[in-house]
């Protein structure tokens, strides 16, 4: 059990380090996935990411009946990996300002996933593990809602 989420945690940390290694605002944005690199609302990420988020969130009730199971660790890792991928897509599109709710929800999901790993939840259901798992699980639907809200516009 530890191996599955441990490998995921190392990979997630590598993604974070790679994503944070840029020197500042003079970063070359490269090819954009969006027609609005300025980050305006309606960049169209929801059309691509809603199905991916829905797929990542499917099956959570069964998978996490035992929070310390391999199945739960894999399920939570899938949601978290999808959250990181969505964050990367938003950053690549230069749309962080257009997706503030989504970025906040991504932070919530990834922080809960980190806590799940740090507390050893993939080996034993310690106090707090159910809460960490619930926050990651809710992120599957929460991210879809925040993405839609951000694309609908307005500040929240």
PDB file of C-alpha atoms in Angstrom:
ATOM      1  CA  UNK A   1       0.000   0.000   0.000  1.00  0.00           C
ATOM      2  CA  UNK A   2       2.742   2.418   0.917  1.00  0.00           C
ATOM      3  CA  UNK A   3       4.462   1.840  -2.399  1.00  0.00           C
ATOM      4  CA  UNK A   4       1.515   2.959  -4.517  1.00  0.00           C
ATOM      5  CA  UNK A   5       0.944   6.297  -2.814  1.00  0.00           C
ATOM      6  CA  UNK A   6       4.627   6.717  -1.999  1.00  0.00           C
ATOM      7  CA  UNK A   7       5.553   6.513  -5.676  1.00  0.00           C
ATOM      8  CA  UNK A   8       2.725   8.889  -6.460  1.00  0.00           C
ATOM      9  CA  UNK A   9       3.941  11.318  -3.765  1.00  0.00           C
ATOM     10  CA  UNK A  10       7.479  11.296  -5.166  1.00  0.00           C
ATOM     11  CA  UNK A  11       6.139  11.914  -8.668  1.00  0.00           C
ATOM     12  CA  UNK A  12       3.910  14.727  -7.408  1.00  0.00           C
ATOM     13  CA  UNK A  13       6.849  16.315  -5.605  1.00  0.00           C
ATOM     14  CA  UNK A  14       8.911  16.112  -8.803  1.00  0.00           C
ATOM     15  CA  UNK A  15       6.112  17.836 -10.711  1.00  0.00           C
ATOM     16  CA  UNK A  16       5.961  20.575  -8.090  1.00  0.00           C
ATOM     17  CA  UNK A  17       9.730  21.081  -8.149  1.00  0.00           C
ATOM     18  CA  UNK A  18       9.746  21.166 -11.947  1.00  0.00           C
ATOM     19  CA  UNK A  19       6.826  23.578 -11.974  1.00  0.00           C
ATOM     20  CA  UNK A  20       8.485  25.861  -9.431  1.00  0.00           C
ATOM     21  CA  UNK A  21      11.960  25.865 -10.951  1.00  0.00           C
ATOM     22  CA  UNK A  22      11.195  28.791 -13.280  1.00  0.00           C
ATOM     23  CA  UNK A  23      13.016  31.996 -12.475  1.00  0.00           C
ATOM     24  CA  UNK A  24      10.024  34.291 -12.321  1.00  0.00           C
ATOM     25  CA  UNK A  25       7.828  36.206 -14.688  1.00  0.00           C
ATOM     26  CA  UNK A  26      10.187  36.018 -17.694  1.00  0.00           C
ATOM     27  CA  UNK A  27       9.259  32.398 -18.387  1.00  0.00           C
ATOM     28  CA  UNK A  28       8.637  31.489 -22.031  1.00  0.00           C
ATOM     29  CA  UNK A  29       5.006  30.332 -22.118  1.00  0.00           C
ATOM     30  CA  UNK A  30       5.609  27.950 -25.034  1.00  0.00           C
ATOM     31  CA  UNK A  31       2.662  26.687 -27.031  1.00  0.00           C
ATOM     32  CA  UNK A  32      -0.636  27.544 -25.399  1.00  0.00           C
ATOM     33  CA  UNK A  33      -3.578  25.188 -25.120  1.00  0.00           C
ATOM     34  CA  UNK A  34      -5.843  28.187 -25.009  1.00  0.00           C
ATOM     35  CA  UNK A  35      -6.691  30.910 -27.441  1.00  0.00           C
ATOM     36  CA  UNK A  36      -6.647  33.390 -24.563  1.00  0.00           C
ATOM     37  CA  UNK A  37      -3.207  33.244 -22.918  1.00  0.00           C
ATOM     38  CA  UNK A  38      -4.012  36.401 -20.972  1.00  0.00           C
ATOM     39  CA  UNK A  39      -6.116  34.258 -18.661  1.00  0.00           C
ATOM     40  CA  UNK A  40      -9.547  35.599 -19.492  1.00  0.00           C
ATOM     41  CA  UNK A  41     -12.576  33.640 -18.370  1.00  0.00           C
ATOM     42  CA  UNK A  42     -13.948  31.142 -20.822  1.00  0.00           C
ATOM     43  CA  UNK A  43     -10.612  29.667 -21.861  1.00  0.00           C
ATOM     44  CA  UNK A  44     -12.499  26.458 -22.511  1.00  0.00           C
ATOM     45  CA  UNK A  45     -10.660  24.141 -20.149  1.00  0.00           C
ATOM     46  CA  UNK A  46     -13.875  22.751 -18.675  1.00  0.00           C
ATOM     47  CA  UNK A  47     -14.824  21.003 -21.914  1.00  0.00           C
ATOM     48  CA  UNK A  48     -11.575  19.037 -21.827  1.00  0.00           C
ATOM     49  CA  UNK A  49     -11.170  18.550 -18.087  1.00  0.00           C
ATOM     50  CA  UNK A  50     -14.691  17.847 -16.839  1.00  0.00           C
ATOM     51  CA  UNK A  51     -14.707  14.298 -18.292  1.00  0.00           C
ATOM     52  CA  UNK A  52     -11.203  13.637 -16.926  1.00  0.00           C
ATOM     53  CA  UNK A  53     -12.214  14.813 -13.458  1.00  0.00           C
ATOM     54  CA  UNK A  54     -15.426  12.772 -13.588  1.00  0.00           C
ATOM     55  CA  UNK A  55     -13.484   9.643 -14.576  1.00  0.00           C
ATOM     56  CA  UNK A  56     -10.932  10.170 -11.790  1.00  0.00           C
ATOM     57  CA  UNK A  57     -13.719  10.563  -9.212  1.00  0.00           C
ATOM     58  CA  UNK A  58     -15.745   7.471 -10.235  1.00  0.00           C
ATOM     59  CA  UNK A  59     -15.829   4.559  -7.788  1.00  0.00           C
ATOM     60  CA  UNK A  60     -14.668   6.327  -4.631  1.00  0.00           C
ATOM     61  CA  UNK A  61     -17.252   4.900  -2.253  1.00  0.00           C
ATOM     62  CA  UNK A  62     -16.145   1.353  -2.924  1.00  0.00           C
ATOM     63  CA  UNK A  63     -12.451   2.137  -3.286  1.00  0.00           C
ATOM     64  CA  UNK A  64     -12.202   3.927   0.053  1.00  0.00           C
ATOM     65  CA  UNK A  65     -14.415   1.731   2.200  1.00  0.00           C
ATOM     66  CA  UNK A  66     -11.069   1.026   3.934  1.00  0.00           C
ATOM     67  CA  UNK A  67      -9.022   4.235   3.913  1.00  0.00           C
ATOM     68  CA  UNK A  68      -5.792   2.258   4.380  1.00  0.00           C
ATOM     69  CA  UNK A  69      -6.362  -0.057   1.396  1.00  0.00           C
ATOM     70  CA  UNK A  70      -4.355  -0.209  -1.820  1.00  0.00           C
ATOM     71  CA  UNK A  71      -7.537   0.554  -3.732  1.00  0.00           C
ATOM     72  CA  UNK A  72      -8.143   3.750  -1.784  1.00  0.00           C
ATOM     73  CA  UNK A  73      -4.531   4.874  -2.150  1.00  0.00           C
ATOM     74  CA  UNK A  74      -4.704   4.319  -5.913  1.00  0.00           C
ATOM     75  CA  UNK A  75      -8.055   6.075  -6.169  1.00  0.00           C
ATOM     76  CA  UNK A  76      -6.855   9.115  -4.204  1.00  0.00           C
ATOM     77  CA  UNK A  77      -3.640   9.146  -6.212  1.00  0.00           C
ATOM     78  CA  UNK A  78      -5.655   9.239  -9.438  1.00  0.00           C
ATOM     79  CA  UNK A  79      -7.689  12.243  -8.302  1.00  0.00           C
ATOM     80  CA  UNK A  80      -4.565  14.018  -7.117  1.00  0.00           C
ATOM     81  CA  UNK A  81      -2.671  13.307 -10.320  1.00  0.00           C
ATOM     82  CA  UNK A  82      -5.590  14.670 -12.329  1.00  0.00           C
ATOM     83  CA  UNK A  83      -5.641  17.785 -10.114  1.00  0.00           C
ATOM     84  CA  UNK A  84      -1.923  18.359 -10.759  1.00  0.00           C
ATOM     85  CA  UNK A  85      -2.462  17.852 -14.492  1.00  0.00           C
ATOM     86  CA  UNK A  86      -5.315  20.373 -14.474  1.00  0.00           C
ATOM     87  CA  UNK A  87      -3.149  22.851 -12.599  1.00  0.00           C
ATOM     88  CA  UNK A  88      -0.426  22.403 -15.214  1.00  0.00           C
ATOM     89  CA  UNK A  89      -2.946  22.979 -18.029  1.00  0.00           C
ATOM     90  CA  UNK A  90      -4.143  26.189 -16.388  1.00  0.00           C
ATOM     91  CA  UNK A  91      -0.573  27.411 -15.917  1.00  0.00           C
ATOM     92  CA  UNK A  92       0.400  26.463 -19.495  1.00  0.00           C
ATOM     93  CA  UNK A  93      -2.611  28.413 -20.761  1.00  0.00           C
ATOM     94  CA  UNK A  94      -1.512  31.413 -18.699  1.00  0.00           C
ATOM     95  CA  UNK A  95      -4.979  31.366 -17.157  1.00  0.00           C
ATOM     96  CA  UNK A  96      -4.290  31.343 -13.420  1.00  0.00           C
ATOM     97  CA  UNK A  97      -6.180  34.626 -12.981  1.00  0.00           C
ATOM     98  CA  UNK A  98      -9.202  33.229 -14.827  1.00  0.00           C
ATOM     99  CA  UNK A  99      -9.409  30.143 -12.579  1.00  0.00           C
ATOM    100  CA  UNK A 100      -8.957  31.327  -8.968  1.00  0.00           C
ATOM    101  CA  UNK A 101     -11.565  28.963  -7.482  1.00  0.00           C
ATOM    102  CA  UNK A 102     -10.156  26.012  -9.386  1.00  0.00           C
ATOM    103  CA  UNK A 103      -6.600  26.790  -8.296  1.00  0.00           C
ATOM    104  CA  UNK A 104      -7.755  27.058  -4.657  1.00  0.00           C
ATOM    105  CA  UNK A 105      -9.561  23.710  -4.927  1.00  0.00           C
ATOM    106  CA  UNK A 106      -6.462  22.110  -6.457  1.00  0.00           C
ATOM    107  CA  UNK A 107      -4.454  23.376  -3.487  1.00  0.00           C
ATOM    108  CA  UNK A 108      -7.011  21.893  -1.082  1.00  0.00           C
ATOM    109  CA  UNK A 109      -6.912  18.500  -2.814  1.00  0.00           C
ATOM    110  CA  UNK A 110      -3.127  18.305  -3.053  1.00  0.00           C
ATOM    111  CA  UNK A 111      -2.636  19.435   0.552  1.00  0.00           C
ATOM    112  CA  UNK A 112      -5.063  16.747   1.761  1.00  0.00           C
ATOM    113  CA  UNK A 113      -3.266  14.140  -0.377  1.00  0.00           C
ATOM    114  CA  UNK A 114       0.092  15.187   1.070  1.00  0.00           C
ATOM    115  CA  UNK A 115      -1.354  14.873   4.583  1.00  0.00           C
ATOM    116  CA  UNK A 116      -2.705  11.406   3.729  1.00  0.00           C
ATOM    117  CA  UNK A 117       0.805  10.309   2.780  1.00  0.00           C
ATOM    118  CA  UNK A 118       2.573  12.098   5.640  1.00  0.00           C
ATOM    119  CA  UNK A 119       0.234  10.575   8.230  1.00  0.00           C
ATOM    120  CA  UNK A 120       0.869   7.049   6.895  1.00  0.00           C
ATOM    121  CA  UNK A 121      -2.772   6.575   5.967  1.00  0.00           C
ATOM    122  CA  UNK A 122      -1.920   4.111   3.202  1.00  0.00           C
ATOM    123  CA  UNK A 123      -0.792   1.648   5.893  1.00  0.00           C
ATOM    124  CA  UNK A 124      -3.225   2.188   8.729  1.00  0.00           C
ATOM    125  CA  UNK A 125      -6.333   4.237   9.297  1.00  0.00           C
ATOM    126  CA  UNK A 126      -4.867   6.667  11.808  1.00  0.00           C
ATOM    127  CA  UNK A 127      -6.909   9.520  13.266  1.00  0.00           C
ATOM    128  CA  UNK A 128      -7.466  12.102  10.573  1.00  0.00           C
ATOM    129  CA  UNK A 129      -7.004   9.699   7.662  1.00  0.00           C
ATOM    130  CA  UNK A 130     -10.706   9.564   6.883  1.00  0.00           C
ATOM    131  CA  UNK A 131     -10.763  13.352   6.772  1.00  0.00           C
ATOM    132  CA  UNK A 132      -7.778  13.523   4.421  1.00  0.00           C
ATOM    133  CA  UNK A 133      -9.357  10.915   2.154  1.00  0.00           C
ATOM    134  CA  UNK A 134     -12.714  12.720   2.212  1.00  0.00           C
ATOM    135  CA  UNK A 135     -11.109  16.019   1.177  1.00  0.00           C
ATOM    136  CA  UNK A 136      -9.336  14.385  -1.756  1.00  0.00           C
ATOM    137  CA  UNK A 137     -12.482  12.495  -2.744  1.00  0.00           C
ATOM    138  CA  UNK A 138     -14.612  15.637  -2.630  1.00  0.00           C
ATOM    139  CA  UNK A 139     -12.027  17.305  -4.841  1.00  0.00           C
ATOM    140  CA  UNK A 140     -13.144  15.160  -7.762  1.00  0.00           C
ATOM    141  CA  UNK A 141     -16.534  16.859  -7.875  1.00  0.00           C
ATOM    142  CA  UNK A 142     -15.329  20.097  -6.302  1.00  0.00           C
ATOM    143  CA  UNK A 143     -12.860  20.679  -9.097  1.00  0.00           C
ATOM    144  CA  UNK A 144     -15.582  20.226 -11.715  1.00  0.00           C
ATOM    145  CA  UNK A 145     -17.802  22.738  -9.920  1.00  0.00           C
ATOM    146  CA  UNK A 146     -15.028  25.301  -9.440  1.00  0.00           C
ATOM    147  CA  UNK A 147     -13.916  24.959 -13.060  1.00  0.00           C
ATOM    148  CA  UNK A 148     -17.469  25.613 -14.256  1.00  0.00           C
ATOM    149  CA  UNK A 149     -17.856  28.533 -11.842  1.00  0.00           C
ATOM    150  CA  UNK A 150     -14.585  30.105 -12.985  1.00  0.00           C
ATOM    151  CA  UNK A 151     -15.554  29.762 -16.637  1.00  0.00           C
ATOM    152  CA  UNK A 152     -18.959  31.277 -15.915  1.00  0.00           C
ATOM    153  CA  UNK A 153     -17.042  34.380 -14.870  1.00  0.00           C
ATOM    154  CA  UNK A 154     -17.232  36.779 -12.016  1.00  0.00           C
ATOM    155  CA  UNK A 155     -15.098  36.972  -8.933  1.00  0.00           C
ATOM    156  CA  UNK A 156     -15.861  34.897  -5.891  1.00  0.00           C
TER     157      UNK A 156
END
